Amino acid sequence: MASLVIAHADWLVTVDAQRRIFRDGALAIESDQIIAVGKTDEILAAHQADRVIDAKGKLVLPGLINAHAHNTQQLARGLANDCYIQEWLYGRVYPFEDTLSSQEALLSSLLCQLEMIRSGTTCFVDPGNHFPDEVARAV
């Protein structure tokens, strides 16, 4: 018995040893563990579920990892799209970040993390900022 089956994914991408990709794929989940992956008809035949999500028209893949996310710079997005790296860092982004209050840093971090969740990111690394406590609070 599975607690959840995600079925009929147009593409189901695995990161198993064979790097299998299933068309019309499905996966069965029990509690917090994936217990089976494969073709939808095989998974549905082998696993009754409390809940089934129809993933037709969808891509199902493992969670993404953002290896470089400056949470407190999220509110600066668009501030420096039109310049070279030196101006971007020293003329715009660093001065912006230097003026943030702790409340603004928290809000920026929350926004950054919500966007990561929305895009399928399940883990991130923040390489550093002036407000590590606010980033941790947002997490």
C-alpha positions in Angstrom: 0.0 0.0 0.0 1.4 3.4 -1.0 0.3 6.7 0.5 0.8 8.4 -2.9 1.2 7.5 -6.6 2.2 10.0 -9.2 1.0 8.5 -12.5 0.9 9.2 -16.2 3.9 11.5 -16.3 4.8 12.2 -19.9 8.4 11.9 -18.8 9.7 10.5 -15.4 13.4 11.0 -15.0 15.3 8.9 -12.4 18.8 9.2 -11.0 19.2 5.5 -10.4 22.2 3.6 -11.5 20.8 3.0 -15.0 19.6 6.6 -15.3 16.2 5.3 -16.5 13.7 7.6 -18.1 10.1 6.5 -18.4 7.5 7.7 -20.9 4.0 7.4 -19.2 5.9 6.9 -16.0 4.8 6.6 -12.4 6.2 6.4 -8.9 4.8 5.1 -5.7 5.6 6.8 -2.3 5.1 5.4 1.1 5.5 7.9 3.9 8.6 9.8 2.8 10.2 7.1 0.6 9.9 6.4 -3.1 9.2 2.6 -3.1 8.8 2.0 -6.8 9.2 3.7 -10.2 8.3 2.5 -13.7 5.6 2.5 -16.3 2.2 3.7 -15.1 0.3 0.5 -15.8 2.9 -1.5 -13.8 3.0 0.8 -10.8 -0.8 1.1 -10.6 -1.2 -2.7 -10.8 1.3 -3.3 -8.0 0.5 -0.4 -5.7 -2.9 0.7 -4.3 -2.7 4.3 -3.1 -4.5 6.6 -0.7 -4.0 9.4 -3.3 -3.2 9.4 -7.0 -1.9 12.5 -8.8 -2.4 12.6 -12.5 0.9 14.0 -14.0 -0.3 13.9 -17.7 1.5 16.6 -19.6 4.1 16.9 -16.8 7.8 16.1 -16.3 8.6 14.4 -13.0 12.2 14.6 -11.9 14.3 14.6 -8.7 14.4 17.9 -6.7 16.9 20.5 -8.0 19.9 21.8 -6.0 20.8 25.5 -6.2 24.5 25.6 -5.4 24.8 29.4 -5.3 21.8 31.4 -4.1 22.3 34.8 -2.5 19.1 35.0 -0.6 19.4 38.6 0.5 20.0 39.8 -3.0 16.7 38.6 -4.3 15.1 42.0 -3.9 17.9 43.5 -6.1 16.8 41.5 -9.1 16.7 43.7 -12.2 18.9 46.3 -10.5 22.0 45.5 -12.5 20.9 43.7 -15.7 22.5 46.2 -18.0 26.2 46.4 -16.8 29.4 44.6 -16.5 30.4 42.5 -13.5 32.5 45.2 -11.8 29.6 47.7 -11.9 27.1 45.0 -11.0 29.0 44.0 -7.9 30.6 47.2 -6.6 28.3 49.9 -8.1 24.9 48.3 -7.6 24.4 44.9 -5.7 26.9 45.4 -2.8 25.7 49.0 -2.1 22.1 47.7 -2.2 22.9 44.9 0.2 24.7 47.3 2.5 21.5 49.3 3.0 19.2 46.4 3.8 17.6 46.2 7.2 17.3 42.8 8.9 13.6 42.8 8.1 14.3 43.5 4.4 16.9 40.7 4.4 14.3 38.4 5.9 11.7 39.3 3.3 14.3 39.0 0.5 15.2 35.5 1.8 11.6 34.4 2.0 11.0 35.5 -1.5 14.1 33.8 -2.8 13.2 30.5 -1.1 9.6 30.6 -2.3 10.8 31.0 -5.8 13.2 28.1 -5.4 10.3 25.9 -4.0 8.1 27.0 -6.9 10.8 25.9 -9.4 11.5 22.5 -7.8 14.6 23.3 -5.8 14.8 21.1 -2.7 18.2 22.2 -1.4 20.3 25.3 -1.7 23.7 26.8 -0.6 24.0 30.5 0.2 27.6 31.5 -0.2 27.3 34.2 2.4 25.8 37.6 3.3 25.5 40.1 6.1 22.3 38.4 7.5 22.8 34.7 8.1 20.3 34.7 11.0 17.6 36.1 8.7 18.3 33.5 6.0 18.1 30.7 8.6 14.9 32.2 10.0 13.4 32.2 6.5 14.3 28.5 6.0 
